[in-house]
Amino acid sequence: RPFCSEKLIDRIIDAAHEHNAAIPVLPLEDTIRRITEEKTEVLDRRALFATQTPQGFRTKLILDASKQAIENKWLVTDDASLVENTGDQVSTVEGEPQNIKITTPADLERANWILKSMSNS
């Protein structure tokens, strides 16, 4: 995530220090549908958030959760899920729209556009 700001990192560190675990999130803006073979339904996006990285944790908490994940063969998509699987809570902080993940060629194009617009400012 090349455009993660220092302010976001500070928010994550502060929240992880206070609550043991913290992740940045952004509210979803698009309409989200659950699609099954039987039906489609619109989900209430007011309760849905996109999770970003970096994520922050007390060292012992994330190490213990990682050990349990290996022992129990948990399949998770992020470190916060490891912590939640142990029964611990993860606090949230406001993420940033420019804190994009680069996974696909389209993401890279978007990142290049952001970088160019930043250098023109």
Tab-separated table of N, CA and C in Angstrom:
chain	number	residue	atom	x	y	z
A	1	ARG	N	0.850	-1.179	0.000
A	1	ARG	CA	0.000	0.000	0.000
A	1	ARG	C	0.893	1.239	0.000
A	2	PRO	N	1.246	1.702	-1.176
A	2	PRO	CA	2.246	2.760	-1.279
A	2	PRO	C	1.788	4.140	-0.833
A	3	PHE	N	0.493	4.356	-0.668
A	3	PHE	CA	0.019	5.702	-0.341
A	3	PHE	C	-0.537	5.804	1.078
A	4	CYS	N	-0.133	4.891	1.935
A	4	CYS	CA	-0.546	4.925	3.338
A	4	CYS	C	0.120	6.129	4.006
A	5	SER	N	-0.685	6.961	4.640
A	5	SER	CA	-0.132	8.181	5.232
A	5	SER	C	0.415	7.933	6.638
A	6	GLU	N	1.263	8.839	7.053
A	6	GLU	CA	1.797	8.795	8.414
A	6	GLU	C	0.667	8.957	9.430
A	7	LYS	N	-0.327	9.777	9.100
A	7	LYS	CA	-1.466	9.971	10.007
A	7	LYS	C	-2.229	8.670	10.213
A	8	LEU	N	-2.403	7.896	9.151
A	8	LEU	CA	-3.093	6.610	9.282
A	8	LEU	C	-2.286	5.668	10.169
A	9	ILE	N	-1.001	5.607	9.944
A	9	ILE	CA	-0.149	4.748	10.773
A	9	ILE	C	-0.235	5.164	12.234
A	10	ASP	N	-0.230	6.463	12.501
A	10	ASP	CA	-0.359	6.946	13.878
A	10	ASP	C	-1.691	6.521	14.492
A	11	ARG	N	-2.791	6.610	13.717
A	11	ARG	CA	-4.105	6.194	14.235
A	11	ARG	C	-4.108	4.704	14.583
A	12	ILE	N	-3.497	3.904	13.726
A	12	ILE	CA	-3.448	2.459	13.963
A	12	ILE	C	-2.623	2.151	15.205
A	13	ILE	N	-1.463	2.757	15.327
A	13	ILE	CA	-0.597	2.523	16.492
A	13	ILE	C	-1.306	2.943	17.769
A	14	ASP	N	-1.916	4.117	17.768
A	14	ASP	CA	-2.614	4.594	18.966
A	14	ASP	C	-3.740	3.646	19.364
A	15	ALA	N	-4.535	3.208	18.382
A	15	ALA	CA	-5.661	2.320	18.684
A	15	ALA	C	-5.178	0.940	19.124
A	16	ALA	N	-4.129	0.423	18.499
A	16	ALA	CA	-3.590	-0.879	18.899
A	16	ALA	C	-2.997	-0.804	20.301
A	17	HIS	N	-2.384	0.318	20.621
A	17	HIS	CA	-1.840	0.503	21.964
A	17	HIS	C	-2.965	0.500	22.999
A	18	GLU	N	-4.066	1.149	22.677
A	18	GLU	CA	-5.194	1.247	23.612
A	18	GLU	C	-6.047	-0.021	23.648
A	19	HIS	N	-6.245	-0.674	22.493
A	19	HIS	CA	-7.200	-1.787	22.400
A	19	HIS	C	-6.557	-3.128	22.044
A	20	ASN	N	-5.250	-3.191	21.911
A	20	ASN	CA	-4.487	-4.407	21.587
A	20	ASN	C	-4.459	-4.766	20.101
A	21	ALA	N	-5.478	-4.375	19.342
A	21	ALA	CA	-5.523	-4.694	17.914
A	21	ALA	C	-6.334	-3.624	17.202
A	22	ALA	N	-5.863	-3.207	16.024
A	22	ALA	CA	-6.577	-2.161	15.283
A	22	ALA	C	-6.383	-2.339	13.784
A	23	ILE	N	-7.461	-2.067	13.053
A	23	ILE	CA	-7.415	-2.143	11.596
A	23	ILE	C	-8.075	-0.904	11.006
A	24	PRO	N	-7.565	-0.432	9.874
A	24	PRO	CA	-8.231	0.672	9.180
A	24	PRO	C	-9.362	0.125	8.304
A	25	VAL	N	-10.473	0.844	8.294
A	25	VAL	CA	-11.624	0.433	7.486
A	25	VAL	C	-12.229	1.638	6.785
A	26	LEU	N	-12.910	1.354	5.683
A	26	LEU	CA	-13.663	2.371	4.948
A	26	LEU	C	-15.077	1.855	4.722
A	27	PRO	N	-16.083	2.709	4.891
A	27	PRO	CA	-17.447	2.261	4.588
A	27	PRO	C	-17.578	1.959	3.098
A	28	LEU	N	-18.365	0.943	2.789
A	28	LEU	CA	-18.604	0.618	1.383
A	28	LEU	C	-19.563	1.629	0.792
A	29	GLU	N	-19.320	1.993	-0.430
A	29	GLU	CA	-20.175	2.961	-1.119
A	29	GLU	C	-21.061	2.293	-2.160
A	30	ASP	N	-20.591	1.203	-2.725
A	30	ASP	CA	-21.370	0.501	-3.740
A	30	ASP	C	-22.471	-0.332	-3.090
A	31	THR	N	-23.505	-0.618	-3.851
A	31	THR	CA	-24.518	-1.565	-3.405
A	31	THR	C	-23.898	-2.955	-3.488
A	32	ILE	N	-24.072	-3.726	-2.425
A	32	ILE	CA	-23.486	-5.059	-2.343
A	32	ILE	C	-24.609	-6.093	-2.357
A	33	ARG	N	-24.445	-7.118	-3.171
A	33	ARG	CA	-25.436	-8.188	-3.271
A	33	ARG	C	-24.817	-9.520	-2.864
A	34	ARG	N	-25.609	-10.306	-2.136
A	34	ARG	CA	-25.267	-11.705	-1.890
A	34	ARG	C	-26.016	-12.494	-2.957
A	35	ILE	N	-25.301	-13.329	-3.683
A	35	ILE	CA	-25.911	-14.083	-4.766
A	35	ILE	C	-25.754	-15.574	-4.477
A	36	THR	N	-26.870	-16.265	-4.422
A	36	THR	CA	-26.870	-17.718	-4.262
A	36	THR	C	-27.620	-18.321	-5.445
A	37	GLU	N	-27.667	-19.642	-5.491
A	37	GLU	CA	-28.406	-20.295	-6.569
A	37	GLU	C	-29.897	-19.983	-6.479
A	38	GLU	N	-30.374	-19.762	-5.262
A	38	GLU	CA	-31.798	-19.539	-5.053
A	38	GLU	C	-32.242	-18.102	-5.291
A	39	LYS	N	-31.376	-17.137	-4.916
A	39	LYS	CA	-31.823	-15.742	-4.990
A	39	LYS	C	-30.648	-14.786	-4.933
A	40	THR	N	-30.965	-13.526	-5.154
A	40	THR	CA	-30.009	-12.454	-4.891
A	40	THR	C	-30.652	-11.530	-3.875
A	41	GLU	N	-29.825	-10.928	-3.035
A	41	GLU	CA	-30.354	-9.987	-2.050
A	41	GLU	C	-29.346	-8.877	-1.810
A	42	VAL	N	-29.868	-7.686	-1.578
A	42	VAL	CA	-29.027	-6.534	-1.272
A	42	VAL	C	-28.703	-6.568	0.214
A	43	LEU	N	-27.421	-6.396	0.537
A	43	LEU	CA	-26.989	-6.346	1.932
A	43	LEU	C	-26.987	-4.902	2.406
A	44	ASP	N	-27.212	-4.723	3.684
A	44	ASP	CA	-27.214	-3.385	4.268
A	44	ASP	C	-25.774	-2.893	4.373
A	45	ARG	N	-25.382	-2.010	3.489
A	45	ARG	CA	-23.988	-1.565	3.454
A	45	ARG	C	-23.612	-0.698	4.645
A	46	ARG	N	-24.590	-0.240	5.414
A	46	ARG	CA	-24.254	0.566	6.603
A	46	ARG	C	-23.448	-0.241	7.609
A	47	ALA	N	-23.518	-1.561	7.526
A	47	ALA	CA	-22.778	-2.417	8.451
A	47	ALA	C	-21.591	-3.105	7.773
A	48	LEU	N	-21.271	-2.704	6.545
A	48	LEU	CA	-20.188	-3.344	5.797
A	48	LEU	C	-19.062	-2.349	5.533
A	49	PHE	N	-17.847	-2.803	5.753
A	49	PHE	CA	-16.677	-1.951	5.603
A	49	PHE	C	-15.568	-2.707	4.887
A	50	ALA	N	-14.816	-1.999	4.075
A	50	ALA	CA	-13.622	-2.564	3.445
A	50	ALA	C	-12.470	-2.452	4.438
A	51	THR	N	-11.760	-3.542	4.631
A	51	THR	CA	-10.620	-3.563	5.545
A	51	THR	C	-9.347	-3.256	4.770
A	52	GLN	N	-8.506	-2.438	5.363
A	52	GLN	CA	-7.232	-2.082	4.744
A	52	GLN	C	-6.070	-2.600	5.592
A	53	THR	N	-4.897	-2.417	5.086
A	53	THR	CA	-3.675	-2.608	5.848
A	53	THR	C	-2.921	-1.283	5.786
A	54	PRO	N	-1.979	-1.046	6.659
A	54	PRO	CA	-1.462	-1.967	7.659
A	54	PRO	C	-2.431	-2.156	8.819
A	55	GLN	N	-2.258	-3.281	9.486
A	55	GLN	CA	-3.030	-3.575	10.679
A	55	GLN	C	-2.067	-3.579	11.858
A	56	GLY	N	-2.548	-3.203	13.039
A	56	GLY	CA	-1.656	-3.097	14.190
A	56	GLY	C	-2.090	-3.990	15.338
A	57	PHE	N	-1.110	-4.619	16.004
A	57	PHE	CA	-1.399	-5.552	17.091
A	57	PHE	C	-0.315	-5.476	18.155
A	58	ARG	N	-0.706	-5.761	19.385
A	58	ARG	CA	0.290	-6.009	20.419
A	58	ARG	C	1.053	-7.256	19.987
A	59	THR	N	2.355	-7.254	20.178
A	59	THR	CA	3.200	-8.334	19.671
A	59	THR	C	2.761	-9.703	20.174
A	60	LYS	N	2.563	-9.846	21.472
A	60	LYS	CA	2.189	-11.147	22.030
A	60	LYS	C	0.865	-11.630	21.455
A	61	LEU	N	-0.075	-10.722	21.282
A	61	LEU	CA	-1.391	-11.086	20.763
A	61	LEU	C	-1.288	-11.685	19.362
A	62	ILE	N	-0.580	-11.035	18.462
A	62	ILE	CA	-0.509	-11.531	17.081
A	62	ILE	C	0.367	-12.780	16.990
A	63	LEU	N	1.407	-12.877	17.807
A	63	LEU	CA	2.233	-14.087	17.791
A	63	LEU	C	1.454	-15.288	18.306
A	64	ASP	N	0.709	-15.117	19.400
A	64	ASP	CA	-0.114	-16.207	19.936
A	64	ASP	C	-1.195	-16.617	18.940
A	65	ALA	N	-1.833	-15.641	18.316
A	65	ALA	CA	-2.881	-15.938	17.332
A	65	ALA	C	-2.292	-16.674	16.129
A	66	SER	N	-1.119	-16.269	15.692
A	66	SER	CA	-0.469	-16.931	14.553
A	66	SER	C	-0.109	-18.374	14.891
A	67	LYS	N	0.362	-18.587	16.099
A	67	LYS	CA	0.697	-19.947	16.538
A	67	LYS	C	-0.554	-20.824	16.543
A	68	GLN	N	-1.653	-20.294	17.084
A	68	GLN	CA	-2.910	-21.049	17.099
A	68	GLN	C	-3.392	-21.342	15.682
A	69	ALA	N	-3.217	-20.393	14.783
A	69	ALA	CA	-3.646	-20.582	13.393
A	69	ALA	C	-2.879	-21.727	12.740
A	70	ILE	N	-1.589	-21.803	13.011
A	70	ILE	CA	-0.777	-22.890	12.450
A	70	ILE	C	-1.213	-24.222	13.040
A	71	GLU	N	-1.366	-24.254	14.368
A	71	GLU	CA	-1.755	-25.497	15.039
A	71	GLU	C	-3.131	-25.984	14.596
A	72	ASN	N	-4.050	-25.059	14.376
A	72	ASN	CA	-5.433	-25.412	14.044
A	72	ASN	C	-5.746	-25.333	12.552
A	73	LYS	N	-4.737	-24.975	11.743
A	73	LYS	CA	-4.893	-24.881	10.287
A	73	LYS	C	-6.037	-23.943	9.885
A	74	TRP	N	-6.066	-22.780	10.537
A	74	TRP	CA	-7.085	-21.784	10.189
A	74	TRP	C	-6.792	-21.212	8.810
A	75	LEU	N	-7.833	-21.007	8.044
A	75	LEU	CA	-7.724	-20.317	6.763
A	75	LEU	C	-8.322	-18.933	6.938
A	76	VAL	N	-7.492	-17.919	6.846
A	76	VAL	CA	-7.953	-16.543	7.039
A	76	VAL	C	-7.364	-15.661	5.948
A	77	THR	N	-7.967	-14.502	5.760
A	77	THR	CA	-7.490	-13.600	4.709
A	77	THR	C	-6.666	-12.435	5.242
A	78	ASP	N	-6.662	-12.247	6.563
A	78	ASP	CA	-5.842	-11.170	7.124
A	78	ASP	C	-5.511	-11.472	8.575
A	79	ASP	N	-4.585	-10.703	9.133
A	79	ASP	CA	-4.147	-10.924	10.507
A	79	ASP	C	-5.246	-10.641	11.519
A	80	ALA	N	-6.120	-9.690	11.225
A	80	ALA	CA	-7.218	-9.396	12.146
A	80	ALA	C	-8.103	-10.621	12.342
A	81	SER	N	-8.295	-11.398	11.300
A	81	SER	CA	-9.101	-12.619	11.409
A	81	SER	C	-8.446	-13.631	12.344
A	82	LEU	N	-7.122	-13.682	12.348
A	82	LEU	CA	-6.421	-14.557	13.293
A	82	LEU	C	-6.786	-14.183	14.721
A	83	VAL	N	-6.690	-12.897	15.006
A	83	VAL	CA	-6.973	-12.406	16.354
A	83	VAL	C	-8.436	-12.655	16.719
A	84	GLU	N	-9.343	-12.390	15.793
A	84	GLU	CA	-10.767	-12.609	16.060
A	84	GLU	C	-11.067	-14.086	16.299
A	85	ASN	N	-10.354	-14.980	15.611
A	85	ASN	CA	-10.561	-16.415	15.817
A	85	ASN	C	-10.165	-16.868	17.213
A	86	THR	N	-9.323	-16.104	17.894
A	86	THR	CA	-8.949	-16.444	19.269
A	86	THR	C	-9.972	-15.926	20.269
A	87	GLY	N	-10.950	-15.152	19.791
A	87	GLY	CA	-11.957	-14.577	20.675
A	87	GLY	C	-11.669	-13.148	21.075
A	88	ASP	N	-10.516	-12.626	20.666
A	88	ASP	CA	-10.185	-11.235	20.982
A	88	ASP	C	-10.887	-10.287	20.015
A	89	GLN	N	-11.053	-9.064	20.447
A	89	GLN	CA	-11.696	-8.030	19.645
A	89	GLN	C	-10.649	-7.235	18.870
A	90	VAL	N	-11.074	-6.719	17.738
A	90	VAL	CA	-10.226	-5.860	16.915
A	90	VAL	C	-10.932	-4.519	16.785
A	91	SER	N	-10.253	-3.448	17.158
A	91	SER	CA	-10.849	-2.118	17.025
A	91	SER	C	-10.610	-1.596	15.609
A	92	THR	N	-11.372	-0.590	15.241
A	92	THR	CA	-11.237	-0.022	13.902
A	92	THR	C	-10.893	1.457	13.983
A	93	VAL	N	-10.183	1.907	12.965
A	93	VAL	CA	-9.900	3.329	12.785
A	93	VAL	C	-10.310	3.685	11.365
A	94	GLU	N	-10.511	4.959	11.125
A	94	GLU	CA	-10.885	5.409	9.786
A	94	GLU	C	-9.728	5.188	8.815
A	95	GLY	N	-10.005	4.469	7.739
A	95	GLY	CA	-9.006	4.246	6.705
A	95	GLY	C	-8.921	5.440	5.770
A	96	GLU	N	-8.224	5.255	4.663
A	96	GLU	CA	-8.038	6.335	3.689
A	96	GLU	C	-8.303	5.819	2.279
A	97	PRO	N	-9.096	6.549	1.499
A	97	PRO	CA	-9.384	6.107	0.132
A	97	PRO	C	-8.131	5.932	-0.731
A	98	GLN	N	-7.114	6.745	-0.513
A	98	GLN	CA	-5.905	6.643	-1.329
A	98	GLN	C	-4.996	5.492	-0.891
A	99	ASN	N	-5.323	4.835	0.215
A	99	ASN	CA	-4.521	3.717	0.724
A	99	ASN	C	-4.895	2.444	-0.042
A	100	ILE	N	-4.596	2.443	-1.334
A	100	ILE	CA	-5.042	1.352	-2.195
A	100	ILE	C	-4.083	0.168	-2.149
A	101	LYS	N	-4.651	-0.988	-2.394
A	101	LYS	CA	-3.899	-2.231	-2.498
A	101	LYS	C	-3.570	-2.450	-3.976
A	102	ILE	N	-2.336	-2.810	-4.264
A	102	ILE	CA	-1.959	-3.060	-5.654
A	102	ILE	C	-1.830	-4.568	-5.854
A	103	THR	N	-2.825	-5.115	-6.551
A	103	THR	CA	-2.871	-6.547	-6.812
A	103	THR	C	-2.966	-6.845	-8.302
A	104	THR	N	-3.695	-6.021	-9.014
A	104	THR	CA	-3.966	-6.277	-10.429
A	104	THR	C	-3.316	-5.198	-11.301
A	105	PRO	N	-3.226	-5.443	-12.595
A	105	PRO	CA	-2.729	-4.390	-13.492
A	105	PRO	C	-3.566	-3.111	-13.403
A	106	ALA	N	-4.869	-3.240	-13.211
A	106	ALA	CA	-5.719	-2.048	-13.074
A	106	ALA	C	-5.351	-1.261	-11.821
A	107	ASP	N	-5.013	-1.968	-10.739
A	107	ASP	CA	-4.574	-1.293	-9.510
A	107	ASP	C	-3.290	-0.508	-9.764
A	108	LEU	N	-2.395	-1.100	-10.515
A	108	LEU	CA	-1.129	-0.435	-10.822
A	108	LEU	C	-1.365	0.818	-11.657
A	109	GLU	N	-2.276	0.744	-12.608
A	109	GLU	CA	-2.623	1.932	-13.403
A	109	GLU	C	-3.190	3.024	-12.505
A	110	ARG	N	-4.067	2.643	-11.589
A	110	ARG	CA	-4.647	3.618	-10.655
A	110	ARG	C	-3.555	4.241	-9.790
A	111	ALA	N	-2.626	3.424	-9.319
A	111	ALA	CA	-1.524	3.931	-8.493
A	111	ALA	C	-0.664	4.915	-9.277
A	112	ASN	N	-0.397	4.597	-10.525
A	112	ASN	CA	0.380	5.518	-11.361
A	112	ASN	C	-0.356	6.838	-11.545
A	113	TRP	N	-1.665	6.781	-11.729
A	113	TRP	CA	-2.464	7.997	-11.867
A	113	TRP	C	-2.397	8.824	-10.582
A	114	ILE	N	-2.522	8.163	-9.427
A	114	ILE	CA	-2.440	8.869	-8.141
A	114	ILE	C	-1.067	9.507	-7.985
A	115	LEU	N	-0.031	8.764	-8.310
A	115	LEU	CA	1.334	9.276	-8.184
A	115	LEU	C	1.551	10.498	-9.070
A	116	LYS	N	1.054	10.436	-10.304
A	116	LYS	CA	1.184	11.583	-11.206
A	116	LYS	C	0.414	12.787	-10.683
A	117	SER	N	-0.784	12.557	-10.161
A	117	SER	CA	-1.570	13.685	-9.647
A	117	SER	C	-0.920	14.285	-8.406
A	118	MET	N	-0.244	13.449	-7.607
A	118	MET	CA	0.457	13.964	-6.428
A	118	MET	C	1.658	14.811	-6.841
A	119	SER	N	2.356	14.399	-7.878
A	119	SER	CA	3.544	15.146	-8.301
A	119	SER	C	3.170	16.431	-9.031
A	120	ASN	N	1.942	16.505	-9.558
A	120	ASN	CA	1.470	17.733	-10.217
A	120	ASN	C	0.912	18.751	-9.226
A	121	SER	N	0.725	18.336	-7.994
A	121	SER	CA	0.152	19.244	-6.976
A	121	SER	C	1.187	20.159	-6.379
